Amino acid sequence: MPLSLPSLLLLALMLLLLSAAIEDVRTREIANWKNGVIALLAPAWWMASGMTLWPGVAIQLGIATLVFGLFVGAFAIGQMGGGDVKLIGALALWLPPEPLLWMLVLMSLLGGALTLLMLIDKRLRKKQQLPEIPYGVAIALAALLVIREPILNQFR
């Protein structure tokens, strides 16, 4: 049984998120091409999911622009990496407002837990330098958890 276009797009998104998380753990960077592909696949997702240009796509673009702008501010004051900000912005193109809000909440909680674990590891290993947090892991995991529920279930 062949996969539908929405299922293929979601599968591609999930694989890109897993790849971004693994890359962030290994290198503390997320490749621009991965964030770019996620962003460029969003219009295909909008069409496949039946989103209307007005007001659907307009609202999606507006919210994504707002979210991206807020996280650019976090980047500007040194609180987030550029790849993380781009990943959040690209995901904001995919997720409707409520799932996006849940993703951001989960991302914050998972990111806090990850930071705590890395600080404990720093202390146990008696390292002097603060660890660089692979926040892409928290972003990807939060997105995967959110995608699993409201978006996938609409196709049942």
XYZ file of N, CA and C in Angstrom, residues 11-127:
351
model
N 6.789 11.862 7.158
C 7.928 10.956 7.296
C 9.230 11.705 7.007
N 9.237 12.504 5.945
C 10.427 13.303 5.619
C 10.751 14.263 6.764
N 9.729 14.918 7.308
C 9.948 15.842 8.428
C 10.536 15.098 9.627
N 9.983 13.961 9.946
C 10.483 13.204 11.097
C 11.931 12.765 10.904
N 12.265 12.305 9.705
C 13.644 11.892 9.429
C 14.601 13.086 9.504
N 14.170 14.226 8.993
C 15.007 15.430 9.075
C 15.210 15.863 10.529
N 14.170 15.759 11.338
C 14.289 16.119 12.757
C 15.251 15.180 13.484
N 15.132 13.886 13.222
C 16.061 12.932 13.841
C 17.491 13.205 13.415
N 17.677 13.489 12.142
C 19.009 13.791 11.622
C 19.563 15.069 12.251
N 18.728 16.083 12.407
C 19.168 17.342 13.016
C 19.577 17.128 14.473
N 18.801 16.332 15.196
C 19.127 16.070 16.604
C 20.451 15.324 16.728
N 20.641 14.316 15.903
C 21.892 13.547 15.942
C 23.075 14.444 15.589
N 22.908 15.253 14.548
C 23.988 16.160 14.146
C 24.312 17.160 15.257
N 23.281 17.656 15.952
C 23.508 18.626 17.020
C 24.273 17.995 18.183
N 23.975 16.742 18.494
C 24.715 16.043 19.549
C 26.180 15.874 19.144
N 26.400 15.505 17.901
C 27.767 15.232 17.434
C 28.612 16.485 17.238
N 28.009 17.531 16.655
C 28.804 18.696 16.236
C 28.396 20.015 16.885
N 27.275 20.019 17.605
C 26.693 21.237 18.195
C 26.282 22.236 17.112
N 25.942 21.700 15.950
C 25.436 22.516 14.844
C 24.327 21.748 14.138
N 23.444 22.505 13.474
C 22.414 21.921 12.621
C 22.618 22.525 11.239
N 22.793 21.676 10.259
C 23.084 22.142 8.903
C 21.958 23.019 8.359
N 22.356 24.104 7.703
C 21.373 25.006 7.104
C 20.481 24.287 6.102
N 21.046 23.325 5.368
C 20.234 22.661 4.352
C 19.089 21.892 4.981
N 19.284 21.335 6.178
C 18.196 20.601 6.842
C 17.068 21.554 7.230
N 17.438 22.675 7.825
C 16.421 23.670 8.175
C 15.741 24.209 6.923
N 16.515 24.392 5.859
C 15.958 24.883 4.605
C 14.968 23.912 3.995
N 15.308 22.626 3.999
C 14.403 21.623 3.441
C 13.108 21.557 4.262
N 13.235 21.611 5.587
C 12.037 21.606 6.436
C 11.144 22.798 6.078
N 11.735 23.972 5.954
C 10.960 25.166 5.609
C 10.361 25.063 4.213
N 11.140 24.566 3.253
C 10.659 24.493 1.870
C 9.589 23.420 1.660
N 9.527 22.429 2.525
C 8.482 21.410 2.436
C 7.150 21.875 3.043
N 7.179 22.935 3.825
C 5.957 23.410 4.478
C 4.836 23.745 3.489
N 5.097 24.462 2.385
C 3.994 24.723 1.443
C 3.368 23.444 0.869
N 4.172 22.418 0.642
C 3.617 21.142 0.181
C 2.706 20.552 1.256
N 3.125 20.702 2.531
C 2.304 20.231 3.650
C 0.989 21.007 3.709
N 1.063 22.327 3.500
C -0.164 23.137 3.532
C -1.146 22.648 2.477
N -0.655 22.415 1.265
C -1.537 21.949 0.180
C -2.065 20.552 0.481
N -1.187 19.665 0.921
C -1.586 18.279 1.189
C -2.592 18.190 2.330
N -2.514 19.107 3.278
C -3.439 19.071 4.410
C -4.681 19.918 4.172
N -4.784 20.523 2.982
C -5.991 21.264 2.629
C -6.082 22.664 3.207
N -4.961 23.253 3.583
C -4.973 24.598 4.151
C -5.325 25.619 3.063
N -6.212 26.529 3.391
C -6.593 27.579 2.452
C -5.565 28.707 2.489
N -5.452 29.419 1.359
C -4.519 30.554 1.332
C -4.940 31.622 2.333
N -6.230 31.926 2.330
C -6.745 32.917 3.273
C -7.855 32.289 4.067
N -7.793 32.279 5.342
C -6.779 32.875 6.188
C -5.688 31.898 6.604
N -5.818 30.600 6.242
C -4.919 29.554 6.736
C -3.442 29.825 6.553
N -2.992 29.953 5.305
C -1.566 30.165 5.031
C -1.114 31.510 5.584
N -1.968 32.530 5.474
C -1.612 33.860 5.990
C -1.367 33.815 7.497
N -2.222 33.121 8.219
C -2.041 32.992 9.679
C -0.776 32.200 9.976
N -0.573 31.112 9.246
C 0.619 30.272 9.460
C 1.896 31.080 9.252
N 1.935 31.860 8.170
C 3.115 32.686 7.890
C 3.302 33.769 8.950
N 2.211 34.377 9.377
C 2.302 35.415 10.401
C 2.823 34.891 11.724
N 2.286 33.768 12.151
C 2.732 33.173 13.424
C 4.182 32.706 13.318
N 4.536 32.093 12.187
C 5.914 31.624 11.996
C 6.886 32.801 12.015
N 6.499 33.908 11.401
C 7.350 35.104 11.404
C 7.522 35.640 12.820
N 6.437 35.678 13.586
C 6.498 36.148 14.973
C 7.399 35.250 15.822
N 7.196 33.938 15.717
C 8.004 32.986 16.497
C 9.475 33.100 16.114
N 9.758 33.139 14.818
C 11.138 33.258 14.360
C 11.756 34.548 14.896
N 11.021 35.650 14.833
C 11.523 36.931 15.339
C 11.845 36.889 16.826
N 10.987 36.236 17.602
C 11.246 36.124 19.042
C 12.533 35.346 19.321
N 12.731 34.271 18.581
C 13.921 33.463 18.811
C 15.180 34.084 18.206
N 15.023 34.910 17.188
C 16.166 35.692 16.699
C 16.639 36.618 17.819
N 15.693 37.150 18.585
C 16.053 37.962 19.744
C 16.858 37.173 20.758
N 16.452 35.919 21.009
C 17.206 35.057 21.931
C 18.607 34.795 21.387
N 18.716 34.618 20.080
C 20.029 34.437 19.448
C 20.882 35.692 19.614
N 20.262 36.852 19.421
C 20.989 38.123 19.482
C 21.605 38.373 20.858
N 20.973 37.862 21.899
C 21.538 38.061 23.243
C 22.324 36.832 23.718
N 22.606 35.927 22.779
C 23.478 34.794 23.080
C 22.825 33.647 23.822
N 21.505 33.552 23.781
C 20.818 32.505 24.522
C 20.504 31.260 23.699
N 20.615 31.361 22.375
C 20.347 30.212 21.502
C 21.282 30.258 20.310
N 21.508 29.085 19.742
C 22.321 29.012 18.535
C 21.488 29.301 17.297
N 22.155 29.701 16.241
C 21.471 30.046 15.002
C 20.733 28.880 14.372
N 21.328 27.685 14.402
C 20.669 26.510 13.839
C 19.391 26.162 14.589
N 19.425 26.330 15.912
C 18.238 26.076 16.725
C 17.121 27.045 16.355
N 17.459 28.309 16.209
C 16.479 29.338 15.862
C 15.870 29.040 14.494
N 16.706 28.664 13.536
C 16.196 28.346 12.194
C 15.305 27.109 12.223
N 15.655 26.128 13.040
C 14.836 24.919 13.148
C 13.468 25.253 13.735
N 13.434 26.071 14.769
C 12.160 26.482 15.366
C 11.325 27.253 14.342
N 11.959 28.160 13.618
C 11.245 28.922 12.596
C 10.680 28.033 11.499
N 11.463 27.048 11.063
C 10.993 26.132 10.020
C 9.823 25.295 10.523
N 9.900 24.840 11.767
C 8.806 24.045 12.331
C 7.545 24.884 12.517
N 7.717 26.166 12.797
C 6.561 27.052 12.955
C 5.775 27.175 11.650
N 6.408 26.892 10.528
C 5.700 26.887 9.251
C 4.792 25.659 9.118
N 5.103 24.603 9.810
C 4.350 23.345 9.721
C 3.204 23.253 10.720
N 3.450 23.708 11.938
C 2.528 23.413 13.031
C 1.460 24.491 13.195
N 0.190 24.076 13.290
C -0.867 25.041 13.599
C -0.604 25.682 14.967
N -1.282 26.794 15.278
C -0.966 27.547 16.506
C -0.945 26.726 17.792
N -1.961 25.932 18.053
C -1.986 25.191 19.322
C -0.879 24.142 19.413
N -0.704 23.292 18.397
C 0.432 22.351 18.459
C 1.788 23.064 18.539
N 1.907 24.218 17.875
C 3.159 24.980 17.947
C 3.416 25.433 19.378
N 2.384 25.928 20.034
C 2.541 26.354 21.427
C 2.951 25.175 22.306
N 2.312 24.013 22.106
C 2.691 22.824 22.875
C 4.126 22.411 22.589
N 4.540 22.531 21.318
C 5.923 22.188 20.982
C 6.890 23.104 21.722
N 6.587 24.394 21.772
C 7.476 25.342 22.449
C 7.544 25.068 23.953
N 6.413 24.705 24.547
C 6.396 24.370 25.980
C 7.211 23.102 26.227
N 6.951 22.059 25.443
C 7.716 20.809 25.588
C 9.202 21.037 25.343
N 9.527 21.837 24.318
C 10.916 22.154 24.001
C 11.598 22.807 25.209
N 10.907 23.726 25.839
C 11.478 24.408 27.009
C 11.715 23.433 28.158
N 10.745 22.574 28.417
C 10.891 21.595 29.502
C 12.001 20.591 29.203
N 12.005 20.068 27.989
C 13.048 19.111 27.602
C 14.425 19.777 27.564
N 14.478 21.009 27.082
C 15.739 21.754 27.057
C 16.269 22.019 28.455
N 15.357 22.335 29.378
C 15.768 22.535 30.769
C 16.316 21.257 31.381
N 15.645 20.139 31.114
C 16.115 18.843 31.628
C 17.469 18.487 31.026
N 17.625 18.721 29.733
C 18.899 18.450 29.065
C 20.015 19.316 29.643
N 19.724 20.576 29.877
C 20.713 21.483 30.464
C 21.122 21.010 31.854
N 20.147 20.612 32.643
C 20.435 20.108 33.990
C 21.328 18.869 33.939
N 21.016 17.947 33.043
C 21.838 16.739 32.899
C 23.268 17.081 32.485
N 23.404 18.035 31.594
C 24.751 18.400 31.138
C 25.536 19.125 32.238
N 24.844 19.901 33.060
C 25.527 20.553 34.178
C 25.956 19.532 35.234
N 25.135 18.524 35.471
C 25.505 17.448 36.395
C 26.723 16.707 35.852
N 26.701 16.408 34.553
C 27.837 15.748 33.916
C 29.103 16.593 34.051
N 28.987 17.894 33.859
C 30.134 18.813 33.997
C 30.710 18.721 35.410
N 29.823 18.722 36.375
C 30.284 18.671 37.773
C 30.939 17.330 38.099
N 30.336 16.239 37.639
C 30.887 14.913 37.916
C 32.249 14.714 37.259
N 32.419 15.272 36.079
C 33.691 15.144 35.364
C 34.671 16.262 35.723
N 34.244 17.151 36.602
C 35.072 18.261 37.089
C 35.632 19.114 35.952
N 34.758 19.374 34.976
C 35.145 20.242 33.863
C 34.994 21.691 34.298
